[in-house]
Every structure is written in C-alpha cells, then in structure tokens.
Amino acid sequence: MKKLYRTFKGTHHAPGDETFAKTTPCSCSPSWPALETTANGYMVRALPSSHYSIMTNPEVGTFVARCTGCHARYLEPWVIDTTDQMPYAWARDSD
C-alpha cells in the first residue's frame, strides 16, 4: 500500500488548480495536437479515449491531461499512452 501511495503522490493534483492546466478551450490549430499529464513527477503522453482508465477517472483520482501547446485542460475521457515508457525512478528510491 505504501508503494501505491508513493505512486500517486507524485501526480499533479490539479482539480481547481490552474497552474498545470487552464480551464479554457484549446486555442491550438488544429485543436488538441497532443496531450500530456504528470505521473511520478514526470511528464508522460496521454491519449484521447472512448473511456477513462481507473487511474484517469476524475471520480477516482486526480490525474489531469492538458494540451501540449496551450495547456488547456482536456475534459473528455483519456488514458495514459501505454506505448510510452513510464518512468519508475520512484521505485528505486529508498525509504
């Protein structure tokens, strides 16, 4: 359980926080060129999806995706890009 907490404590807690993602429409052309989020203190790619994953569901967690260009908050379902290698430096940290 402690490792799971350490996994999530490095994510960006952004509900109501405009410092990571602005609550404005995407101003890029074309809209939403790419998405990003933070995990374990690292920036990782996110992808639009027809559903949320358990980690990206706003009713469960605090993950937020944003546009890579204008940093607008992505309000539709999204998932972390599983083809992108997830950084696991936190797993090597000693307690």
XYZ file of N, CA, C and O in Angstrom:
380
model
N 0.824 -1.195 0.000
C 0.000 0.000 0.000
C 0.870 1.261 0.000
O 0.527 2.244 -0.628
N 1.990 1.201 0.713
C 2.864 2.354 0.781
C 3.413 2.710 -0.608
O 3.489 3.868 -0.973
N 3.787 1.684 -1.408
C 4.278 1.941 -2.758
C 3.191 2.555 -3.627
O 3.457 3.432 -4.430
N 1.944 2.079 -3.495
C 0.849 2.639 -4.267
C 0.678 4.118 -3.930
O 0.535 4.955 -4.804
N 0.721 4.464 -2.645
C 0.617 5.865 -2.251
C 1.759 6.671 -2.857
O 1.561 7.751 -3.372
N 2.969 6.111 -2.815
C 4.113 6.819 -3.380
C 3.920 7.019 -4.880
O 4.353 8.008 -5.432
N 3.267 6.079 -5.546
C 2.995 6.209 -6.971
C 2.110 7.416 -7.226
O 2.384 8.228 -8.098
N 1.047 7.564 -6.470
C 0.092 8.630 -6.704
C 0.500 9.966 -6.109
O 0.060 10.979 -6.567
N 1.368 9.991 -5.106
C 1.714 11.279 -4.511
C 2.533 12.146 -5.461
O 2.581 13.340 -5.311
N 3.123 11.533 -6.492
C 3.897 12.293 -7.446
C 3.085 12.824 -8.611
O 3.619 13.461 -9.491
N 1.790 12.541 -8.632
C 0.959 13.028 -9.718
C 0.564 14.475 -9.443
O 0.706 14.963 -8.330
N 0.072 15.131 -10.462
C -0.309 16.529 -10.278
C -1.752 16.611 -9.792
O -2.662 16.164 -10.465
N -1.935 17.140 -8.626
C -3.276 17.306 -8.055
C -3.832 18.620 -8.580
O -3.598 19.669 -8.024
N -4.569 18.535 -9.682
C -4.953 19.746 -10.381
C -6.414 20.153 -10.320
O -6.745 21.188 -10.854
N -7.330 19.401 -9.697
C -8.703 19.911 -9.694
C -8.757 21.305 -9.085
O -8.296 21.532 -7.974
N -9.252 22.244 -9.851
C -9.351 23.621 -9.367
C -8.024 24.360 -9.367
O -7.948 25.497 -8.933
N -6.963 23.737 -9.859
C -5.628 24.333 -9.848
C -5.263 24.716 -11.278
O -5.090 23.866 -12.133
N -5.140 25.984 -11.561
C -4.862 26.470 -12.912
C -3.366 26.486 -13.237
O -2.981 26.851 -14.336
N -2.508 26.088 -12.300
C -1.074 26.159 -12.570
C -0.617 25.108 -13.563
O 0.344 25.323 -14.290
N -1.266 23.960 -13.642
C -0.878 22.904 -14.577
C -1.721 22.943 -15.839
O -1.197 22.850 -16.939
N -3.027 23.047 -15.684
C -3.933 23.028 -16.830
C -4.962 24.133 -16.682
O -5.619 24.248 -15.663
N -5.077 24.949 -17.725
C -6.040 26.049 -17.699
C -7.430 25.543 -18.068
O -7.577 24.731 -18.966
N -8.424 26.019 -17.383
C -9.799 25.643 -17.693
C -10.330 26.583 -18.766
O -11.159 27.440 -18.518
N -9.783 26.419 -19.960
C -10.184 27.203 -21.127
C -10.236 26.261 -22.321
O -9.625 25.199 -22.300
N -10.930 26.626 -23.379
C -10.918 25.795 -24.586
C -9.518 25.775 -25.203
O -8.732 26.719 -25.024
N -9.207 24.718 -25.930
C -7.923 24.628 -26.621
C -7.859 25.716 -27.690
O -8.778 25.885 -28.484
N -6.763 26.471 -27.711
C -6.601 27.555 -28.683
C -5.631 27.183 -29.801
O -5.253 28.033 -30.600
N -5.229 25.915 -29.860
C -4.291 25.470 -30.897
C -5.016 25.207 -32.209
O -6.215 24.984 -32.231
N -4.258 25.222 -33.290
C -4.820 24.893 -34.588
C -3.896 23.873 -35.250
O -2.748 24.201 -35.542
N -4.340 22.652 -35.449
C -5.641 22.090 -35.098
C -5.758 21.898 -33.587
O -4.750 21.836 -32.881
N -6.993 21.794 -33.122
C -7.239 21.631 -31.688
C -6.655 20.323 -31.176
O -6.662 19.320 -31.879
N -6.181 20.350 -29.957
C -5.656 19.188 -29.243
C -4.595 18.433 -30.056
O -4.753 17.266 -30.377
N -3.479 19.107 -30.386
C -2.444 18.431 -31.170
C -1.838 17.222 -30.445
O -1.491 16.236 -31.075
N -1.720 17.290 -29.147
C -1.212 16.177 -28.339
C -1.582 16.461 -26.884
O -1.823 17.605 -26.499
N -1.627 15.399 -26.078
C -1.961 15.537 -24.659
C -0.791 15.078 -23.804
O -0.008 14.220 -24.208
N -0.714 15.637 -22.603
C 0.303 15.232 -21.640
C -0.281 15.284 -20.245
O -1.284 15.951 -19.990
N 0.353 14.554 -19.333
C -0.032 14.550 -17.931
C 1.225 14.310 -17.114
O 2.303 14.096 -17.677
N 1.125 14.366 -15.809
C 2.273 14.054 -14.972
C 1.999 12.765 -14.218
O 0.868 12.491 -13.815
N 3.050 11.984 -14.055
C 2.980 10.750 -13.273
C 4.327 10.565 -12.589
O 5.366 10.601 -13.247
N 4.281 10.417 -11.294
C 5.505 10.227 -10.515
C 6.503 11.365 -10.713
O 7.701 11.165 -10.673
N 5.985 12.548 -10.961
C 6.842 13.706 -11.136
C 7.405 13.860 -12.537
O 8.221 14.738 -12.786
N 7.003 13.012 -13.471
C 7.479 13.059 -14.852
C 6.332 13.397 -15.788
O 5.198 13.006 -15.549
N 6.641 14.058 -16.891
C 5.642 14.341 -17.911
C 5.540 13.112 -18.816
O 6.562 12.599 -19.267
N 4.318 12.624 -19.029
C 4.092 11.471 -19.902
C 2.979 11.794 -20.888
O 2.159 12.664 -20.651
N 2.982 11.048 -22.008
C 1.967 11.268 -23.030
C 0.621 10.705 -22.585
O 0.547 9.683 -21.908
N -0.429 11.369 -23.009
C -1.805 10.913 -22.775
C -2.500 10.852 -24.133
O -2.099 11.537 -25.074
N -3.536 10.025 -24.213
C -4.263 9.854 -25.465
C -5.759 10.017 -25.249
O -6.291 9.521 -24.244
N -6.457 10.683 -26.175
C -7.923 10.714 -26.099
C -8.440 9.278 -26.159
O -7.829 8.411 -26.782
N -9.558 9.023 -25.501
C -10.087 7.666 -25.442
C -11.607 7.705 -25.393
O -12.207 8.742 -25.113
N -12.215 6.559 -25.625
C -13.668 6.458 -25.503
C -14.072 6.217 -24.049
O -15.244 6.242 -23.717
N -13.074 6.008 -23.179
C -13.333 5.712 -21.767
C -12.140 6.182 -20.922
O -11.054 6.408 -21.441
N -12.374 6.344 -19.642
C -11.282 6.623 -18.707
C -10.701 5.298 -18.242
O -11.376 4.272 -18.257
N -9.463 5.307 -17.794
C -8.914 4.155 -17.100
C -9.172 4.384 -15.609
O -9.596 5.467 -15.204
N -8.898 3.404 -14.798
C -9.102 3.566 -13.349
C -8.216 4.695 -12.813
O -8.589 5.403 -11.895
N -7.056 4.911 -13.422
C -6.150 5.958 -12.950
C -6.548 7.351 -13.420
O -6.225 8.336 -12.772
N -7.233 7.444 -14.553
C -7.534 8.772 -15.095
C -8.970 9.214 -14.868
O -9.326 10.329 -15.237
N -9.762 8.361 -14.261
C -11.161 8.702 -13.999
C -11.222 9.819 -12.953
O -10.747 9.651 -11.835
N -11.807 10.971 -13.286
C -11.842 12.085 -12.330
C -12.671 11.795 -11.074
O -12.507 12.473 -10.070
N -13.528 10.793 -11.126
C -14.297 10.433 -9.932
C -13.462 9.616 -8.947
O -13.838 9.466 -7.800
N -12.334 9.095 -9.402
C -11.486 8.244 -8.566
C -10.185 8.932 -8.181
O -9.772 8.914 -7.038
N -9.526 9.552 -9.151
C -8.200 10.123 -8.908
C -8.104 11.580 -9.265
O -9.104 12.233 -9.559
N -6.880 12.059 -9.268
C -6.643 13.482 -9.512
C -5.808 13.743 -10.755
O -5.300 14.839 -10.939
N -5.637 12.747 -11.617
C -4.895 12.962 -12.856
C -5.626 13.963 -13.741
O -6.848 13.935 -13.840
N -4.868 14.805 -14.400
C -5.413 15.790 -15.323
C -4.552 15.754 -16.583
O -3.329 15.706 -16.503
N -5.196 15.757 -17.738
C -4.470 15.848 -19.006
C -4.624 17.260 -19.546
O -5.643 17.911 -19.326
N -3.597 17.704 -20.246
C -3.647 19.042 -20.840
C -3.089 18.998 -22.253
O -2.362 18.078 -22.642
N -3.403 20.021 -23.019
C -2.871 20.198 -24.364
C -1.386 20.538 -24.250
O -0.994 21.343 -23.398
N -0.579 19.940 -25.098
C 0.856 20.232 -25.052
C 1.179 21.636 -25.543
O 2.215 22.181 -25.201
N 0.283 22.214 -26.337
C 0.539 23.546 -26.880
C 0.109 24.673 -25.971
O 0.916 25.453 -25.488
N -1.190 24.744 -25.703
C -1.735 25.888 -24.953
C -2.018 25.569 -23.482
O -2.426 26.444 -22.735
N -1.839 24.322 -23.063
C -2.040 23.865 -21.685
C -3.491 23.932 -21.220
O -3.764 24.039 -20.030
N -4.415 23.848 -22.176
C -5.835 23.785 -21.811
C -6.135 22.405 -21.224
O -5.587 21.397 -21.687
N -6.982 22.356 -20.219
C -7.370 21.096 -19.588
C -8.243 20.283 -20.541
O -9.195 20.792 -21.110
N -7.901 19.006 -20.722
C -8.679 18.113 -21.583
C -9.801 17.524 -20.744
O -9.547 16.824 -19.761
N -11.032 17.818 -21.101
C -12.179 17.441 -20.274
C -12.874 16.157 -20.717
O -13.812 15.707 -20.072
N -12.437 15.571 -21.808
C -13.026 14.324 -22.306
C -12.260 13.133 -21.732
O -11.169 13.300 -21.172
N -12.783 11.912 -21.883
C -12.045 10.731 -21.404
C -10.677 10.604 -22.096
O -10.536 10.915 -23.274
N -9.694 10.147 -21.322
C -8.342 9.969 -21.825
C -7.647 8.880 -21.021
O -8.100 8.501 -19.940
N -6.561 8.380 -21.573
C -5.759 7.354 -20.899
C -4.282 7.707 -21.058
O -3.907 8.472 -21.938
N -3.453 7.137 -20.209
C -2.007 7.295 -20.344
C -1.555 6.419 -21.503
O -1.997 5.280 -21.649
N -0.681 6.935 -22.342
C -0.174 6.213 -23.506
C 0.688 5.045 -23.035
O 1.783 5.243 -22.512
N 0.202 3.830 -23.230
C 0.932 2.648 -22.746
C 2.106 2.288 -23.650
O 2.912 1.440 -23.277
N 2.223 2.919 -24.822
C 3.386 2.660 -25.663
C 4.566 3.532 -25.253
O 5.688 3.304 -25.675
N 4.298 4.535 -24.424
C 5.337 5.412 -23.893
C 5.886 4.763 -22.634
O 5.122 4.334 -21.768
N 7.199 4.671 -22.501
C 7.771 4.030 -21.325
C 7.551 4.893 -20.090
O 7.937 6.054 -20.049
N 6.907 4.304 -19.078
C 6.623 5.016 -17.835
C 7.900 5.101 -16.994
O 8.581 4.103 -16.819
N 8.243 6.286 -16.508
C 9.430 6.410 -15.645
C 9.148 5.837 -14.259
O 8.121 6.145 -13.648
N 10.004 4.966 -13.802
C 9.812 4.353 -12.493
C 10.961 4.636 -11.543
O 11.329 3.799 -10.744
N 11.531 5.815 -11.628
C 12.635 6.183 -10.729
C 12.190 6.129 -9.275
O 12.986 5.808 -8.394
N 10.904 6.411 -9.004
C 10.407 6.390 -7.624
C 10.542 4.998 -7.014
O 10.717 4.864 -5.806
N 10.514 3.942 -7.833
C 10.608 2.578 -7.299
C 12.005 2.277 -6.781
O 12.182 1.385 -5.959
N 13.009 3.030 -7.255
C 14.373 2.820 -6.798
C 14.707 3.681 -5.587
O 15.761 3.526 -4.999
N 13.845 4.613 -5.227
C 14.095 5.456 -4.065
C 14.039 4.626 -2.797
O 13.167 3.800 -2.628
N 14.990 4.879 -1.907
C 14.931 4.177 -0.624
C 14.059 4.963 0.345
O 13.873 6.155 0.221
N 13.506 4.269 1.307
C 12.618 4.916 2.279
C 13.391 5.702 3.301
O 14.446 5.551 3.663
